[in-house]
Coordinates of C-alpha atoms in Angstrom, one line a residue:
Chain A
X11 CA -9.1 -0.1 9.0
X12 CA -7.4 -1.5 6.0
X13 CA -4.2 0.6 7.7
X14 CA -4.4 -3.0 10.0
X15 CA -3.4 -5.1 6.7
X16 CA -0.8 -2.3 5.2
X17 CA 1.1 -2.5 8.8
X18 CA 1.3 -6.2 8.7
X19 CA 2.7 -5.9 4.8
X20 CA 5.3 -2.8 5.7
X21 CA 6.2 -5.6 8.8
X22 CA 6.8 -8.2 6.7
X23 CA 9.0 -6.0 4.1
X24 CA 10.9 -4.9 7.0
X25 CA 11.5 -8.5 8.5
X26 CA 12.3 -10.0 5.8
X27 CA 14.9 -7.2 5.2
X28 CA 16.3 -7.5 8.8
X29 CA 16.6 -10.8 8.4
X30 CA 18.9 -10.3 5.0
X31 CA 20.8 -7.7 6.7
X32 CA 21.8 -9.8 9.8
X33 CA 20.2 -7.5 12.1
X34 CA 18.8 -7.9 15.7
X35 CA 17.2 -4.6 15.6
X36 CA 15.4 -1.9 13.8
X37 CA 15.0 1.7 15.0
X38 CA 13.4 3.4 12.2
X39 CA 11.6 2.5 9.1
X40 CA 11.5 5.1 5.9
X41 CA 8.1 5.1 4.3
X42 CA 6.8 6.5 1.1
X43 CA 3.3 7.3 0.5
X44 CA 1.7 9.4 -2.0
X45 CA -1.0 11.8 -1.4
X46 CA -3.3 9.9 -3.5
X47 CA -2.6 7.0 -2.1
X48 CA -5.3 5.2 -0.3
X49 CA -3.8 5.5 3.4
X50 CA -4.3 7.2 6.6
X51 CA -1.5 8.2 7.5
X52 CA -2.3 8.7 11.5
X53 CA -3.9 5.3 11.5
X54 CA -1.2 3.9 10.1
X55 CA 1.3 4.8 12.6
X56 CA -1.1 3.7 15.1
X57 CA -1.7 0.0 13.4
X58 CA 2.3 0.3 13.0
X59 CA 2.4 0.6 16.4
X60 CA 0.3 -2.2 17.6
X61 CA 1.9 -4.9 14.9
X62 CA 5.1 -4.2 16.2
X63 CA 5.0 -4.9 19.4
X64 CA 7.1 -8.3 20.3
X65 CA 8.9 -8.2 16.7
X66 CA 12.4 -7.0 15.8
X67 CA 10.9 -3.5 14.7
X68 CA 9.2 -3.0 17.9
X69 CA 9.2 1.0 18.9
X70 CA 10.7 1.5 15.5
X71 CA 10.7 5.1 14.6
X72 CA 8.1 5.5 11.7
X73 CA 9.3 8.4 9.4
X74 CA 7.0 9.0 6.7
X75 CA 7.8 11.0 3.3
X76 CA 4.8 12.5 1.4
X77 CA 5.0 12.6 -2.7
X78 CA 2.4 14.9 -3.9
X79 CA 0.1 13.8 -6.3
X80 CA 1.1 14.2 -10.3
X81 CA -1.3 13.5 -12.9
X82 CA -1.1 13.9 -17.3
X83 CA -3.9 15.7 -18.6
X84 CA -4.7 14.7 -22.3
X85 CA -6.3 17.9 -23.3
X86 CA -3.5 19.4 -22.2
X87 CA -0.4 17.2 -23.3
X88 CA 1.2 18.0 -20.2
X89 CA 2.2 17.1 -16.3
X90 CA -0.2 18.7 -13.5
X91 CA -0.8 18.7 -10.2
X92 CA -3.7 16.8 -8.4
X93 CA -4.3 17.4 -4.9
X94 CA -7.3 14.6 -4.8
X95 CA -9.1 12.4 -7.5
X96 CA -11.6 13.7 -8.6
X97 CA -10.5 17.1 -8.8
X98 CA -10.0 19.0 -12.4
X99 CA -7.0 20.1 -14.1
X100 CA -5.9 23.6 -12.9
X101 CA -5.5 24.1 -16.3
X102 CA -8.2 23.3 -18.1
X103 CA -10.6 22.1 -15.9
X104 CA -10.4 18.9 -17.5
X105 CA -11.1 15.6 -16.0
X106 CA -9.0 13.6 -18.5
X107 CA -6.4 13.0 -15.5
X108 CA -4.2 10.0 -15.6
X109 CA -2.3 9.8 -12.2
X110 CA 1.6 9.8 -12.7
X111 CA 2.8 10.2 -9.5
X112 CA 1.2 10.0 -6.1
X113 CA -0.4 6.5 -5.4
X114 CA 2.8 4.9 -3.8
X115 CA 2.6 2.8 -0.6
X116 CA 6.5 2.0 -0.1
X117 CA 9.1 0.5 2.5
X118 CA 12.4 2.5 0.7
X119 CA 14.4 2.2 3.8
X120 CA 15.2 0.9 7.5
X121 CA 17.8 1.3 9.8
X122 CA 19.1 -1.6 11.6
X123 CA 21.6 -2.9 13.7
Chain B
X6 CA 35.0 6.6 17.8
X7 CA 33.8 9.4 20.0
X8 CA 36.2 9.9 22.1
X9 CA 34.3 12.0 24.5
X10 CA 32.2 9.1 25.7
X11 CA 33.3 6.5 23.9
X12 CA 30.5 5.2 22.0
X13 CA 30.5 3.7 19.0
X14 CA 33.1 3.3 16.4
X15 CA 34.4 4.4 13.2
X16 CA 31.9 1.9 11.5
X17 CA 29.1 4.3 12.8
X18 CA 29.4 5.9 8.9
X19 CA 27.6 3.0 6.9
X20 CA 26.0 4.0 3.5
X21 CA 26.8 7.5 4.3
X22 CA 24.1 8.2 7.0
X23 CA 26.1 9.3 10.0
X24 CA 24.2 8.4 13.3
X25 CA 22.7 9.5 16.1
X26 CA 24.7 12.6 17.9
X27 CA 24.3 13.6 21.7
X28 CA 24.4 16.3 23.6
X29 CA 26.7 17.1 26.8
X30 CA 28.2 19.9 28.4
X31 CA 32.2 20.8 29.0
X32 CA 33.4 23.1 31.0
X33 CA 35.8 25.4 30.6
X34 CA 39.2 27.3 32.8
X35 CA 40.4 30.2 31.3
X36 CA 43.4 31.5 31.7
X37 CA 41.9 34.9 33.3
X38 CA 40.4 32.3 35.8
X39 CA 36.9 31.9 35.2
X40 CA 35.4 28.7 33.8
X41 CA 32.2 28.3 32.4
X42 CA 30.5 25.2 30.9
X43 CA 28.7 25.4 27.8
X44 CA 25.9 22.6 25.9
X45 CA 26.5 21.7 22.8
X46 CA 25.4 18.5 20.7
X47 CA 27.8 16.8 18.3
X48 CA 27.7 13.7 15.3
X49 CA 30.2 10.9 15.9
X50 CA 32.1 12.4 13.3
X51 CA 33.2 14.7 16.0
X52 CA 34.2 18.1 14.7
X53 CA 32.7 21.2 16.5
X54 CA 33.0 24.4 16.7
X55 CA 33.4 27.0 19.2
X56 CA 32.2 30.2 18.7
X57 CA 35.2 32.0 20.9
X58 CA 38.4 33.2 20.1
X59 CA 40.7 33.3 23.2
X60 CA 43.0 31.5 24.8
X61 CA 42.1 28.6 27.3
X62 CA 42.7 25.7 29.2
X63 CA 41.0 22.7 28.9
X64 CA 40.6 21.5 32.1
X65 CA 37.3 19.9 31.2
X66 CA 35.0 18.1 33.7
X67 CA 34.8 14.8 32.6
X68 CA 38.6 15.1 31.0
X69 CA 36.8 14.7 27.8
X70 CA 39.2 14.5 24.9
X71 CA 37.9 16.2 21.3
X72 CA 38.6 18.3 18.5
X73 CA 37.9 22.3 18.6
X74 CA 37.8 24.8 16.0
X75 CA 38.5 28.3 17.4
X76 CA 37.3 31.3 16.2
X77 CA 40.9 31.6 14.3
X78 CA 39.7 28.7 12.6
X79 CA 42.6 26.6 14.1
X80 CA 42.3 23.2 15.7
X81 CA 43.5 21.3 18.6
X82 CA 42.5 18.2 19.8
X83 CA 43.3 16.3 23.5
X84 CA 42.5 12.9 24.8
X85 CA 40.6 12.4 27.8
X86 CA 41.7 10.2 31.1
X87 CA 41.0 6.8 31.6
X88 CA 38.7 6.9 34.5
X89 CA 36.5 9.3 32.3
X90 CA 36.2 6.9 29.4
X91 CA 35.0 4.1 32.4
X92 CA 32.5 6.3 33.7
X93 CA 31.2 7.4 30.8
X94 CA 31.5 4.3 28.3
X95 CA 29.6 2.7 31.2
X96 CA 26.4 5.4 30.7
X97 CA 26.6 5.1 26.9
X98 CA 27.3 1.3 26.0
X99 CA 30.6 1.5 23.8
X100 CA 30.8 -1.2 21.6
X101 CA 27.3 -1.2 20.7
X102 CA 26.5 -2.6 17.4
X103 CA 26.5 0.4 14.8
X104 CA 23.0 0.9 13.0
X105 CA 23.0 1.2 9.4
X106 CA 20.3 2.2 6.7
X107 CA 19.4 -0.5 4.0
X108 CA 17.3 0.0 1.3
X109 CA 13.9 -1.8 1.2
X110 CA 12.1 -0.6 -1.5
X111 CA 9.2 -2.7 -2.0
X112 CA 5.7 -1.5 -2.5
X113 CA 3.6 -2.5 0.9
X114 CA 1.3 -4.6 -0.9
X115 CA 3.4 -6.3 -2.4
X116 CA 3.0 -9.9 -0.8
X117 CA -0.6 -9.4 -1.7
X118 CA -0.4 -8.6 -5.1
X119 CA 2.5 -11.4 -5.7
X120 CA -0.5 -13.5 -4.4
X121 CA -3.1 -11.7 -6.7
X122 CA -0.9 -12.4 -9.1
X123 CA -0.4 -16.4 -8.9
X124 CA -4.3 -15.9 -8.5
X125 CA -4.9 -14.3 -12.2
X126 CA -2.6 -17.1 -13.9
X127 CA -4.4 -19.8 -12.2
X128 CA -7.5 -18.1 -13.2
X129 CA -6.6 -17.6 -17.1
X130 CA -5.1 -21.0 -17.3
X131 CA -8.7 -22.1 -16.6
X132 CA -10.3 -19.3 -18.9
X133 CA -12.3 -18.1 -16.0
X134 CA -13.8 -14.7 -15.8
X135 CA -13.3 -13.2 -12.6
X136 CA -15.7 -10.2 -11.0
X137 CA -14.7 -8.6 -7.9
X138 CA -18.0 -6.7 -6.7
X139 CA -17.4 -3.8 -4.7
X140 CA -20.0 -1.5 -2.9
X141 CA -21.6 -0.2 -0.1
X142 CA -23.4 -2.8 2.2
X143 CA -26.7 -2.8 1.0
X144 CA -26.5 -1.8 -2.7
X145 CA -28.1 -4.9 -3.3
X146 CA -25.4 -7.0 -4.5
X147 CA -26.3 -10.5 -3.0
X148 CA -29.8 -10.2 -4.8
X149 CA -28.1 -8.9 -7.7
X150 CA -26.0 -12.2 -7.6
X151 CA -28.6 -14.6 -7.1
X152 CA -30.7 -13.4 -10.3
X153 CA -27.8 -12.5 -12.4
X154 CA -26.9 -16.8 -11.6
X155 CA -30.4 -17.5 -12.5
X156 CA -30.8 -15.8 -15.5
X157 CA -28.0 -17.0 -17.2
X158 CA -29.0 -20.7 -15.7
X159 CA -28.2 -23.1 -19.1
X160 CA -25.9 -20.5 -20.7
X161 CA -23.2 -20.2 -18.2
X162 CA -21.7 -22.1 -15.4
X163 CA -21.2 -19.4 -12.3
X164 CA -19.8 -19.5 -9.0
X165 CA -19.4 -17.2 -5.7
X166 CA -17.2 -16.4 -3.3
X167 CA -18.8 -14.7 -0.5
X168 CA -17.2 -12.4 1.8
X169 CA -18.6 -11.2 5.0
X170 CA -17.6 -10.1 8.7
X171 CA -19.8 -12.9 10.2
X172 CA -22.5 -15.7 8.9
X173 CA -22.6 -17.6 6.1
X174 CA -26.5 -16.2 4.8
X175 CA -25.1 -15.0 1.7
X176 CA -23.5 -17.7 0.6
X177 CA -26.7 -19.9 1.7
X178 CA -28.5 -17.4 -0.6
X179 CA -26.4 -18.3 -3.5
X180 CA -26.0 -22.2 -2.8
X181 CA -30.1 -21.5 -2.8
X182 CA -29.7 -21.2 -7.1
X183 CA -27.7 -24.2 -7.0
X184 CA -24.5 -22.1 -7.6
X185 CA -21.2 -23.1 -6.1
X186 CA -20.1 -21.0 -3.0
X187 CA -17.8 -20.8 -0.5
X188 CA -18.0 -17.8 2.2
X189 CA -15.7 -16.3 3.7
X190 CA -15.7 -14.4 6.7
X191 CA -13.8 -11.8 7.9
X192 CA -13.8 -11.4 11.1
X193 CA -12.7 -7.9 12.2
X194 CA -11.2 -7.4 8.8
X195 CA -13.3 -5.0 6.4
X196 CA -11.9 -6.4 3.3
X197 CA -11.1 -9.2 1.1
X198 CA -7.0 -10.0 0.1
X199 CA -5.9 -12.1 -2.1
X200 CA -4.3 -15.2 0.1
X201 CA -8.1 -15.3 1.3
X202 CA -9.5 -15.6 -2.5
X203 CA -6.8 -18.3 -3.1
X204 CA -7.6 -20.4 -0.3
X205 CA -11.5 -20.1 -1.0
X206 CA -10.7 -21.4 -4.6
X207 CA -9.0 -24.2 -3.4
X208 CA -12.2 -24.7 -1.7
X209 CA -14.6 -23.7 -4.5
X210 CA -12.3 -25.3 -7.5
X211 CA -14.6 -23.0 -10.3
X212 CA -15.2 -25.4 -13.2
X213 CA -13.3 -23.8 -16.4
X214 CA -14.5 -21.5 -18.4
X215 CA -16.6 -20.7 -16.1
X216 CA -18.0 -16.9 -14.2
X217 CA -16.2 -16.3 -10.7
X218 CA -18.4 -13.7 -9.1
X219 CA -16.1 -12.4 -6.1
X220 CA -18.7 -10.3 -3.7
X221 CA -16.5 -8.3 -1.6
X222 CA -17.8 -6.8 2.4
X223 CA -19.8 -4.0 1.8
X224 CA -17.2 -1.0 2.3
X225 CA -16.6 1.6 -0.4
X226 CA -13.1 2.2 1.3
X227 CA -10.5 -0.7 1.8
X228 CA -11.6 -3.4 -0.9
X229 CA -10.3 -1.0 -3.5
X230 CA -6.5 -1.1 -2.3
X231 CA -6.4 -5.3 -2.5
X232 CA -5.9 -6.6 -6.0
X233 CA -7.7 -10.2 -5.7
X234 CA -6.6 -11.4 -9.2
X235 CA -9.5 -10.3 -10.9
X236 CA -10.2 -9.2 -14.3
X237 CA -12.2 -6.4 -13.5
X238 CA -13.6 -4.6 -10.3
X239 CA -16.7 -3.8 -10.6
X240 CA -18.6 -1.0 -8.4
X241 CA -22.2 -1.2 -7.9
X242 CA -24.1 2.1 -6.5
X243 CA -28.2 1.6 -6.0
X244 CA -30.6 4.8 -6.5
X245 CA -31.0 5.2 -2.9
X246 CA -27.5 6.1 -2.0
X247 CA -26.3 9.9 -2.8
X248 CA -25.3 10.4 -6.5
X249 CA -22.3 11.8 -5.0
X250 CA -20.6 8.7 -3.8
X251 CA -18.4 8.6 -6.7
X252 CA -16.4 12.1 -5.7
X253 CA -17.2 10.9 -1.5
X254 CA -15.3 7.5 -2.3
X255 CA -13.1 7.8 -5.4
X256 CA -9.9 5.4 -4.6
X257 CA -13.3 2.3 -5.4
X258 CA -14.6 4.3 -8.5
X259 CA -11.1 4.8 -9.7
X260 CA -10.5 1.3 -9.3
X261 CA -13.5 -0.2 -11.0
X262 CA -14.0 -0.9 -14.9
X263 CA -17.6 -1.0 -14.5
X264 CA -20.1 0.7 -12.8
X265 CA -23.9 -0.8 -12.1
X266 CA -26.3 1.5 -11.0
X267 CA -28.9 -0.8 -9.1
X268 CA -32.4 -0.8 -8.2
X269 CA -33.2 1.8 -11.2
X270 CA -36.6 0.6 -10.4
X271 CA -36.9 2.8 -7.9
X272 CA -35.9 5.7 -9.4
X273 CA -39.5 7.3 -9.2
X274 CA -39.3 7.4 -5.4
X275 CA -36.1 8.9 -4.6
X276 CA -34.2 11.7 -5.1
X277 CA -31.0 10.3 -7.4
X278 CA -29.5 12.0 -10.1
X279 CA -28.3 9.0 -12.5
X280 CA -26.6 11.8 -14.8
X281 CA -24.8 13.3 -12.2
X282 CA -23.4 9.9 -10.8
X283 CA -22.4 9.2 -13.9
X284 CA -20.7 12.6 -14.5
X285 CA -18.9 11.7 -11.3
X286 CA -17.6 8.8 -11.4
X287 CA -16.6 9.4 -14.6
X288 CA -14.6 12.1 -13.0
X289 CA -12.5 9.8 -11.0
X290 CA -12.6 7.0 -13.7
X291 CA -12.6 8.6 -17.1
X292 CA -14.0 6.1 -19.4
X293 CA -15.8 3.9 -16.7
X294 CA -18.2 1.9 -18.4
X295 CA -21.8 1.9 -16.7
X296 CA -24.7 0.2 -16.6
X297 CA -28.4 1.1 -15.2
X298 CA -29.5 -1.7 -13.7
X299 CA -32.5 -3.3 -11.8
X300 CA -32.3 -6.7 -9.9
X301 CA -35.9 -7.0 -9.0
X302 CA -37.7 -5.9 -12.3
X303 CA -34.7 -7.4 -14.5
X304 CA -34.2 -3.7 -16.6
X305 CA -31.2 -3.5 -18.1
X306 CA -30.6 -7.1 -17.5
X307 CA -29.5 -8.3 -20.9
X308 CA -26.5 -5.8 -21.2
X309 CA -25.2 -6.5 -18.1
X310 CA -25.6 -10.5 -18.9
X311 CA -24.4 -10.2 -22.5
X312 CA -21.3 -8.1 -20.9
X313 CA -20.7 -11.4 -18.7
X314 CA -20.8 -13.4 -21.6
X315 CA -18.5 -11.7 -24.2
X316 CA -15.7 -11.5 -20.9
X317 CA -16.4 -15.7 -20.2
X318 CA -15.9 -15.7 -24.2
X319 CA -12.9 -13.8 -24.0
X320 CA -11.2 -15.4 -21.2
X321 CA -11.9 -19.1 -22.6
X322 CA -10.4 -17.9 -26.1
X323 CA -7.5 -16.3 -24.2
X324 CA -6.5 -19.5 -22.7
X325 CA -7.4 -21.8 -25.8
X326 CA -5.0 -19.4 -27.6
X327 CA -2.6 -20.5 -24.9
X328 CA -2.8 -24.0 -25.2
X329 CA -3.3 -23.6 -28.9
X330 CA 0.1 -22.2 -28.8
X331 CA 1.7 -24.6 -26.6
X332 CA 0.7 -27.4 -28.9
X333 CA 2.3 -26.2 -31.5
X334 CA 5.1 -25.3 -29.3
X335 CA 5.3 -28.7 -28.2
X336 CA 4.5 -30.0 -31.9
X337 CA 7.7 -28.0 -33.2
X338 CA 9.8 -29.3 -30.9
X339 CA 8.7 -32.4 -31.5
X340 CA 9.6 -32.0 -34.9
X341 CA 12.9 -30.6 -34.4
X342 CA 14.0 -33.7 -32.3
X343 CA 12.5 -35.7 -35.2
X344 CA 15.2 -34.4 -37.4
X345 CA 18.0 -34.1 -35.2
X346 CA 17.3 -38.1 -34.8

């Protein structure tokens, strides 16, 4: 249920960037969110949902990009990929992971007007 | 401007995103006498093709005017009547304002950790060692408080915030040792942020150079997204939960610097593999430092408490350094004004 307090925040980023841009609307909002990231996606469009309603980005369209996860494995010296933490390198079955790519929770975009 | 329905206008190209197209239907006389009406949908840009190489007239329904390729890869274009543009422009809005994309860019948690933040500065200007104690409800961390409090009674001054859904019993618990705390409760909310640690340390107002002990609501999940401003999260897991935790909730193991494995007292009665947690959260956390601990009997006390000590140490010598360094700052300055005088 922390998806509750990561719809207010995305709100805020996308009010505060309405209100910059002079809008009186916004119709979609362009999120990033990695797949190591700690978010539920489905309940986050839902929470999205309910803390929009009455603000400038109510029934804003919620498009979501996924970046897959990306981790450096030491033994290895090199970039991997890493579906979950926890999992090993699919190359050496090492642990010694250190996540690169794949933990982002961003607002990149919205589209006002 | 489209000038089939007349929405819009040539500002609809912002930042290069073109907007929303629509879809309608012409229809079509041909010179051989039949007419046929065809869908298609179109951008604002307002080029489209048509997949049919003949000759016709455009004797369109709604005297729509626009541009068409024919299959000989020629062009023509044709306005439409004014009643048309009424009709229509009444259906579709024209002069609506034009949408545009702006770029954002700014993590979601951002306000929060902006907040954490401010927290940590306030915190190492004060050379207090902050814990934020994450676990399952019921891993024993409240008890774990209390005697940790107790037994470093005389060496070290400690205080608590509490956080809960509802009641203030564990703070009451903690005020019990004659510990500072302030609880905070939740209500439907499952975790603690940061704006709700800085308003319970305008409350609590830790003593410097003191221990902060932040006990978060018993969830393995959300506390591990919301940076509080401490130094270090630390996860506690007690022998009578599944040694697998660590690999069922990783985003909290990842997060943590330390990891307490309670009530090791118990370890006779149950069915916990302390090797195999360890393996696992180590998994998530390479290099998480662990401790086997038990509240009641008081094993493996004195690491734990001489690990609380050394970070108090090192957070009251980080912010002596600080002032150290702004005396002389302020000394050299001094100095240089001195001589400019």
């Amino acid at each position: 249920m922390h998806e509750m307090s990561l719809a207010e925040g995305m709100l805020q980023l996308v009010e505060d960037g309405a209100r910059r841009n002079a809008a009186t609307g916004v119709k979609a909002v362009w999120l990033e969110i990695g797949a190591l990231s700690q978010v539920e996606v489905d309940a986050l469009r839902f929470c999205f949902d309910a803390v929009t309603r009455g603000s400038i980005a109510e029934g804003a369209r919620l498009e979501i990009v996924t970046q897959p996860g990306r981790a450096w494995c030491m033994p290895c010296g090199t970039q991997v990929p890493l579906a979950q933490r926890g999992d090993a390198c699919p190359r050496c079955g090492s642990h010694q992971l250190q996540v690169v790519q794949g933990d982002e929770m961003r607002v990149t975009e919205i589209e006002v007007v | 401007m489209c000038v089939t329905c007349g929405c819009g206008s040539d500002q609809n190209h912002v930042e290069g995103e073109a907007l929303q197209g629509h879809e309608h239907s012409h229809e079509h006389s041909h010179a051989d006498g039949t007419a046929h009406a065809h869908p298609h949908d179109h951008d604002h840009g307002h080029e489209h093709e048509h997949g049919h190489a003949h000759d016709h007239d455009h004797g369109h329904g709604a005297d729509a005017g626009h541009r068409h390729r024919h299959g000989d890869g020629g062009w023509h274009e044709h306005d439409r009547g004014e009643a048309a543009a009424a009709a229509l422009g009444a259906a579709h809005a024209p002069g609506l304002p034009p949408s545009r994309r702006v770029q954002i860019e700014q993590d979601i948690l951002a306000k929060n950790d902006a907040i954490a933040a401010a927290n940590r500065q306030r915190l190492a200007d004060q050379g207090i060692f902050a814990l934020n104690l994450v676990s399952s409800p019921g891993s024993g961390k409240t008890t774990l408080l209390v005697k940790t409090i107790e037994a470093l009674r005389g060496r070290l001054q400690a205080a608590v915030i509490e956080g809960d859904q509802q009641t203030s019993r564990d703070a009451d618990r903690i005020r019990a040792t004659g510990a500072p705390a302030v609880q905070i409760n939740t209500g439907k909310g499952c975790h603690l942020d940061a704006d709700m640690v800085r308003r319970a340390l305008d409350q609590l107002a830790p003593a410097d150079g003191s221990l902060l002990l932040v006990e978060n609501v018993g969830n393995l999940v959300c506390p591990a997204a919301f940076d509080l401003g401490e130094a270090h999260k630390v996860v506690i897991l007690s022998v009578t939960e599944g040694e697998d935790k660590p690999l069922k909730y990783p985003d909290m193991f990842h997060a943590a610097d330390l990891l307490l494995i309670n009530k090791t007292d118990l370890l006779p009665y149950v069915d916990f593999d302390v090797d195999a947690a360890i393996a696992y959260a180590r998994r998530v956390r390479p290099g998480i430092e662990v401790m086997r601990v038990s509240a009641t009997s008081g094993d493996g006390f004195e690491a734990w408490l001489a690990w609380l000590v050394r970070g108090v140490a090192a957070a009251r010598a980080r912010r002596d350094a600080s002032v150290e360094a702004l005396r002389r700052r302020v000394a050299e300055l001094e100095a240089a004004l001195g001589r400019g005088a």
